[in-house]
């Protein structure tokens, strides 16, 4: 076993790897960018080396700086985590050339799986079922159109070098094929420097089921499947293991195919074979097809760990240091059911816009496994993936594990940035999901209802008003401080309410003309006659109410008033990204809410809208521009007066 390893990553995954390394008695070296000087992974490691600026290309993607840090600190091996350099074969070669060990597969295995077309051809040879389609070299548009006709519509065009759902187009009719092909190739060329595409049969109502594999370079075992069908725009939101409705026959067939795939490339370390499954009438042993292989530890690996009892990072460290596979296939069994929810700093009602902020208050449930890279007071910066934590639960049955997930999310408290926690809670309460009726279209179909069910609720707001007035604690103690007026107006950023103290333990809050009766009894809050799981928390950024449909009220700060000198007249880029489109030109009249531009960042497109009515004075960015966070994009003329 190694004595010291370097972790070439940040955030929750760096912390996750350090946890296991420490458990095994290894010393750890962290690397960090300017933006991460005070980050949790830096504090957790035995040593930390600064490797550059906040942009990934200036730090976490600088293989040379990372290898130098490993050599300088005497680390023997490098764990890449996921993302960044984890699937970069040139980095793997450079690590070996420096006399260090890469904790992961060989460069050649990564290269073989790096392009989706070559990977599919290889898997076909190995006898692994692949999605029917065309993955040849001929990229002539007419040829591809004929292939699409032969496959039969609907078809999916995919960038062979693709990832993160980019360069993918669903085409329903052959008359739309040419235009979709052109835009997919354009996006692929920009994003991956490779315009080549493949064409696949589009599976209707598909499920995404993937198999965890682990190899030692010659042999491989599988650690069963994960169902990642709960996706929004091809991005996983909640994952689980095992897959609901899985039959022993299909599990055996998928597991065997995944092991064949891994052994075909002499795979070493942890990897995932992603399959698309036609789940329209139940799971069938002949109804799954290879999509791609991810040659690294996957974000959702904890659900597999919880059902198998295996520490996958421990296995990675042991196999990379030369030990043989820690278990035989027959030693591995499934125990219960597990879920993982990805908690993001994002504004769900605003179209899942990534958010940033300083976490004025942060508390995780103690009855769930929580993987996180942040602590209270830490900042979610615009530079990296805005994931705050992964909340992972385990139970004897799927129903128990799901109730555990719901309750863990209800007990999660984050203030200082908006999050998707209430959207995740709404998902755990979704009827079809509860029954295990999952497919990749579930979220899109029910999006409006899910978003609505996760919006803040006036009754939670009424409680927040009490907290903002400083009355939550005196109420709990059964008496109110009598020197305070019995009836007063409470204001915060964006609203106000009338608060009346009716007696010990009771109050009335009138919001938008609607009175809400508040009481505290039996250890919990009651609003309008119903008990709630709400908690009122006062913190540096204001008052929050947690416990489902959470919200934060920010007190009015007389000194900060008028801070927006432009009065909403300047639209800034909320994060570093690529300007995809600009819809206005100077001189044009706009009204509040009009689309001004589209920014692509964090693998998503975000629509920027006008904050007020006005006339465009200046357009400061063009489609195709790469912009930093805070870059001015569009300026409106000053308002009169
Ligand atoms: P996995 O395939 O391991 O489940 P994903 O497919 O969700 O993970 O993501 C693949 C990679 O993209 C990961 O390395 C992750 O760091 C990165 N990633 C995932 N979500 C985001 C996001 N919202 N913004 C930026 N990067 C992301
Ligand atoms: P990426 O590299 O972006 O992860 P994948 O090939 O893994 O691309 O596909 C991402 C997602 O797109 C899948 O999880 C699934 O939801 C959907 N998808 C991919 N291929 C198909 C297909 N042939 N039919 C239907 N949906 C598909
Ligand atoms: Mg994928």
XYZ file of C-alpha atoms in Angstrom, residues 88-419:
332
model
C -7.532 12.311 -19.775
C -5.197 9.607 -21.148
C -2.361 12.084 -21.797
C -2.371 12.958 -18.108
C -2.239 9.243 -17.239
C 0.806 8.862 -19.501
C 2.466 11.924 -17.941
C 1.864 10.565 -14.422
C 3.550 7.280 -15.366
C 6.419 9.107 -17.107
C 7.068 10.965 -13.835
C 7.398 7.636 -12.048
C 4.072 7.980 -10.221
C 0.996 5.773 -10.142
C -2.355 6.889 -11.531
C -5.174 5.542 -9.357
C -7.411 4.454 -12.207
C -7.368 2.593 -15.508
C -4.573 2.558 -18.082
C -4.299 5.320 -20.673
C -5.085 2.743 -23.344
C -8.357 1.668 -21.667
C -9.404 5.336 -21.379
C -8.549 5.949 -25.047
C -10.564 2.942 -26.176
C -13.668 4.210 -24.372
C -13.064 7.922 -24.972
C -14.980 8.162 -28.235
C -18.516 6.828 -28.269
C -18.327 5.431 -31.827
C -15.101 3.489 -31.295
C -16.366 2.270 -27.923
C -19.566 0.975 -29.510
C -17.653 -0.830 -32.254
C -15.386 -2.430 -29.661
C -18.318 -3.482 -27.492
C -20.099 -5.012 -30.502
C -17.017 -7.174 -31.083
C -17.017 -8.192 -27.427
C -20.599 -9.379 -27.745
C -22.120 -6.555 -25.686
C -25.485 -5.345 -27.051
C -25.185 -1.753 -28.338
C -27.950 0.709 -29.224
C -28.922 0.027 -32.857
C -27.592 2.758 -35.099
C -24.754 3.983 -37.276
C -21.343 4.578 -35.727
C -19.171 4.461 -38.835
C -16.669 6.984 -40.155
C -18.626 8.368 -43.108
C -19.831 11.800 -41.978
C -21.383 12.831 -45.316
C -24.788 14.428 -44.471
C -26.663 12.474 -47.198
C -25.121 9.234 -46.040
C -26.055 9.964 -42.419
C -29.618 10.892 -43.466
C -29.962 7.538 -45.297
C -28.654 5.756 -42.200
C -31.255 7.570 -40.071
C -34.024 6.454 -42.486
C -32.795 2.885 -42.173
C -32.641 3.000 -38.369
C -36.152 4.460 -38.315
C -37.326 7.651 -36.587
C -37.113 8.946 -33.920
C -33.308 8.970 -33.877
C -30.719 10.571 -31.633
C -27.667 12.323 -33.077
C -24.719 12.194 -30.633
C -21.280 13.755 -30.722
C -18.768 10.875 -30.665
C -16.577 12.939 -28.337
C -19.618 14.079 -26.348
C -20.267 14.286 -22.654
C -22.604 16.080 -20.297
C -25.441 15.785 -22.793
C -23.744 18.193 -25.243
C -23.896 17.740 -29.004
C -27.019 15.597 -28.715
C -30.171 16.106 -30.830
C -33.415 14.167 -30.888
C -34.892 14.051 -34.409
C -38.487 12.949 -34.858
C -38.927 13.300 -38.670
C -36.555 12.960 -41.572
C -37.413 16.472 -42.810
C -35.720 17.875 -39.642
C -32.619 15.708 -39.927
C -30.347 17.994 -41.987
C -30.821 21.003 -39.702
C -30.400 18.962 -36.510
C -27.239 17.338 -37.893
C -25.728 20.699 -38.692
C -26.421 22.122 -35.237
C -25.171 18.973 -33.448
C -21.953 19.024 -35.476
C -21.511 22.736 -34.781
C -21.972 22.274 -31.036
C -19.650 19.246 -31.033
C -16.948 21.133 -32.907
C -17.088 24.041 -30.438
C -17.354 21.952 -27.278
C -15.044 19.040 -28.080
C -13.031 20.166 -31.110
C -14.440 17.172 -32.985
C -17.575 17.495 -35.152
C -18.050 13.734 -35.728
C -21.401 12.257 -34.740
C -23.118 8.910 -34.562
C -26.798 8.147 -35.072
C -28.792 6.027 -32.650
C -32.264 4.654 -32.461
C -34.059 6.812 -29.890
C -35.430 4.548 -27.214
C -38.900 5.724 -26.131
C -39.495 6.198 -22.401
C -35.997 4.934 -21.685
C -34.409 4.120 -18.394
C -30.759 4.778 -17.653
C -29.374 1.765 -15.830
C -25.636 1.475 -15.318
C -23.449 -1.255 -13.908
C -20.535 -0.625 -11.536
C -17.524 -2.688 -12.564
C -14.154 -3.175 -10.968
C -11.117 -4.705 -12.644
C -7.527 -5.593 -11.791
C -6.211 -5.406 -15.365
C -7.169 -8.908 -16.343
C -10.256 -9.964 -14.421
C -13.306 -7.898 -13.499
C -16.331 -8.195 -11.239
C -19.523 -6.148 -11.210
C -21.153 -4.561 -8.183
C -24.693 -4.609 -9.563
C -26.655 -1.785 -11.082
C -27.750 1.781 -10.354
C -30.835 3.373 -11.840
C -30.175 6.977 -12.880
C -33.364 7.593 -14.825
C -34.388 10.624 -12.800
C -32.741 13.205 -15.037
C -33.290 16.785 -16.039
C -31.917 17.626 -19.466
C -29.815 14.452 -19.494
C -28.294 15.293 -16.079
C -28.830 12.927 -13.167
C -30.813 14.303 -10.227
C -31.606 11.325 -7.964
C -29.955 7.910 -8.330
C -30.741 4.610 -6.675
C -29.560 1.035 -6.338
C -30.731 -1.547 -7.132
C -32.967 -0.624 -10.095
C -36.692 -0.876 -9.346
C -38.302 -3.850 -11.078
C -34.960 -5.512 -11.877
C -35.275 -9.258 -12.436
C -32.537 -11.757 -11.515
C -32.241 -12.779 -15.200
C -31.769 -9.245 -16.430
C -29.334 -8.407 -13.633
C -27.267 -11.448 -14.513
C -27.325 -10.553 -18.230
C -26.368 -6.897 -17.622
C -23.695 -7.822 -15.095
C -22.161 -10.369 -17.469
C -22.206 -7.881 -20.364
C -20.547 -5.227 -18.183
C -17.826 -7.622 -17.048
C -17.243 -8.649 -20.698
C -16.924 -4.976 -21.598
C -14.381 -4.308 -18.829
C -12.336 -7.431 -19.544
C -12.285 -6.629 -23.273
C -10.119 -3.594 -22.494
C -8.177 -5.138 -19.574
C -9.815 -2.644 -17.284
C -8.238 -1.796 -13.981
C -9.962 0.109 -11.177
C -13.513 1.430 -10.830
C -15.606 2.025 -13.928
C -19.207 2.278 -15.015
C -20.926 0.810 -18.022
C -23.972 2.905 -18.896
C -26.868 1.135 -20.580
C -30.077 2.466 -22.006
C -33.044 0.276 -21.250
C -36.446 0.059 -22.881
C -38.700 -0.080 -19.855
C -42.077 0.339 -21.524
C -43.323 -3.089 -20.595
C -41.133 -4.132 -17.712
C -37.451 -4.993 -17.707
C -36.435 -7.779 -20.079
C -33.095 -9.553 -20.321
C -32.889 -8.689 -24.059
C -33.934 -5.051 -23.641
C -30.701 -3.219 -22.717
C -28.011 -1.631 -24.855
C -24.534 -0.223 -24.175
C -24.359 3.599 -24.344
C -20.901 4.448 -23.041
C -18.327 3.652 -20.399
C -17.167 6.165 -17.781
C -13.593 5.206 -16.937
C -13.540 6.656 -13.417
C -15.307 6.729 -10.082
C -18.856 7.948 -10.691
C -20.586 10.774 -8.802
C -23.291 8.349 -7.624
C -20.930 5.563 -6.442
C -22.137 5.848 -2.787
C -25.451 4.097 -3.512
C -23.499 1.053 -4.662
C -21.335 1.241 -1.536
C -24.392 1.286 0.710
C -26.013 -1.798 -0.830
C -22.803 -3.848 -1.150
C -20.861 -2.710 1.920
C -17.813 -2.147 -0.300
C -15.693 1.022 -0.012
C -14.941 1.608 -3.691
C -12.178 4.128 -2.973
C -10.491 1.560 -0.732
C -10.659 -0.929 -3.599
C -9.196 1.704 -5.945
C -6.261 2.306 -3.600
C -5.632 -1.386 -3.021
C -5.739 -2.402 -6.681
C -3.665 0.604 -7.797
C -1.007 -0.329 -5.245
C -0.743 -3.802 -6.761
C -3.122 -5.932 -4.708
C -5.464 -8.304 -6.487
C -9.234 -7.850 -6.663
C -10.537 -7.690 -3.069
C -13.564 -9.928 -3.767
C -14.859 -12.612 -6.087
C -18.193 -12.208 -7.853
C -19.839 -14.786 -5.612
C -18.789 -12.823 -2.497
C -20.823 -9.795 -3.567
C -24.462 -9.443 -2.558
C -27.113 -6.739 -2.410
C -28.350 -5.586 0.964
C -31.414 -3.324 0.949
C -31.876 -0.218 -1.156
C -30.102 3.152 -1.410
C -30.827 6.603 -2.843
C -28.643 9.613 -3.575
C -29.922 13.147 -4.168
C -27.664 15.856 -5.606
C -28.131 19.036 -3.585
C -27.226 22.007 -5.792
C -26.967 25.738 -5.271
C -29.486 26.582 -7.953
C -32.594 28.660 -8.406
C -35.279 26.189 -9.460
C -38.139 28.617 -10.229
C -35.729 30.740 -12.297
C -35.091 27.763 -14.577
C -32.501 25.938 -12.425
C -30.070 28.832 -12.710
C -26.829 27.992 -10.852
C -26.454 30.167 -7.780
C -23.536 31.292 -5.664
C -23.243 32.617 -2.151
C -21.737 32.329 1.293
C -23.393 29.626 3.363
C -24.497 31.681 6.355
C -26.082 28.578 7.846
C -25.474 24.928 6.925
C -26.709 21.858 8.738
C -27.000 18.336 7.421
C -29.124 15.497 8.797
C -27.271 13.125 11.103
C -29.350 10.160 9.904
C -27.999 10.095 6.337
C -24.617 9.726 4.655
C -23.644 13.191 3.493
C -20.779 13.827 1.068
C -19.842 17.480 0.957
C -16.964 19.812 0.248
C -18.298 22.787 2.204
C -18.734 23.868 5.836
C -20.817 26.664 7.386
C -19.393 29.991 6.243
C -17.854 28.528 3.055
C -18.644 29.986 -0.333
C -20.195 28.425 -3.411
C -18.116 30.165 -6.052
C -19.062 30.600 -9.678
C -15.937 28.748 -10.804
C -16.976 25.178 -10.173
C -19.854 22.750 -10.159
C -22.436 24.250 -7.751
C -23.067 20.955 -5.965
C -23.326 21.546 -2.201
C -23.673 17.937 -1.107
C -24.865 14.470 -1.944
C -27.468 13.174 0.512
C -27.403 9.372 0.552
C -29.756 7.057 2.443
C -30.084 3.318 2.913
C -33.031 1.178 4.005
C -34.135 -2.424 4.116
C -36.609 -1.773 1.291
C -36.987 0.830 -1.451
C -39.959 2.412 0.334
C -37.997 2.773 3.579
C -34.907 4.190 1.858
C -37.078 6.688 -0.033
C -38.854 7.854 3.143
C -35.398 8.206 4.716
C -34.290 10.347 1.775
C -37.354 12.564 2.073
C -36.793 13.013 5.777
C -33.052 13.652 5.349
C -33.825 16.364 2.798
C -36.461 17.907 5.061
C -33.797 18.032 7.793
C -31.229 19.702 5.509
C -30.667 23.401 6.237
C -28.860 25.720 3.834
C -28.981 29.507 3.947
C -26.909 32.010 2.032
C -27.690 30.510 -1.347
C -30.882 29.181 -2.836
C -30.876 25.414 -3.373
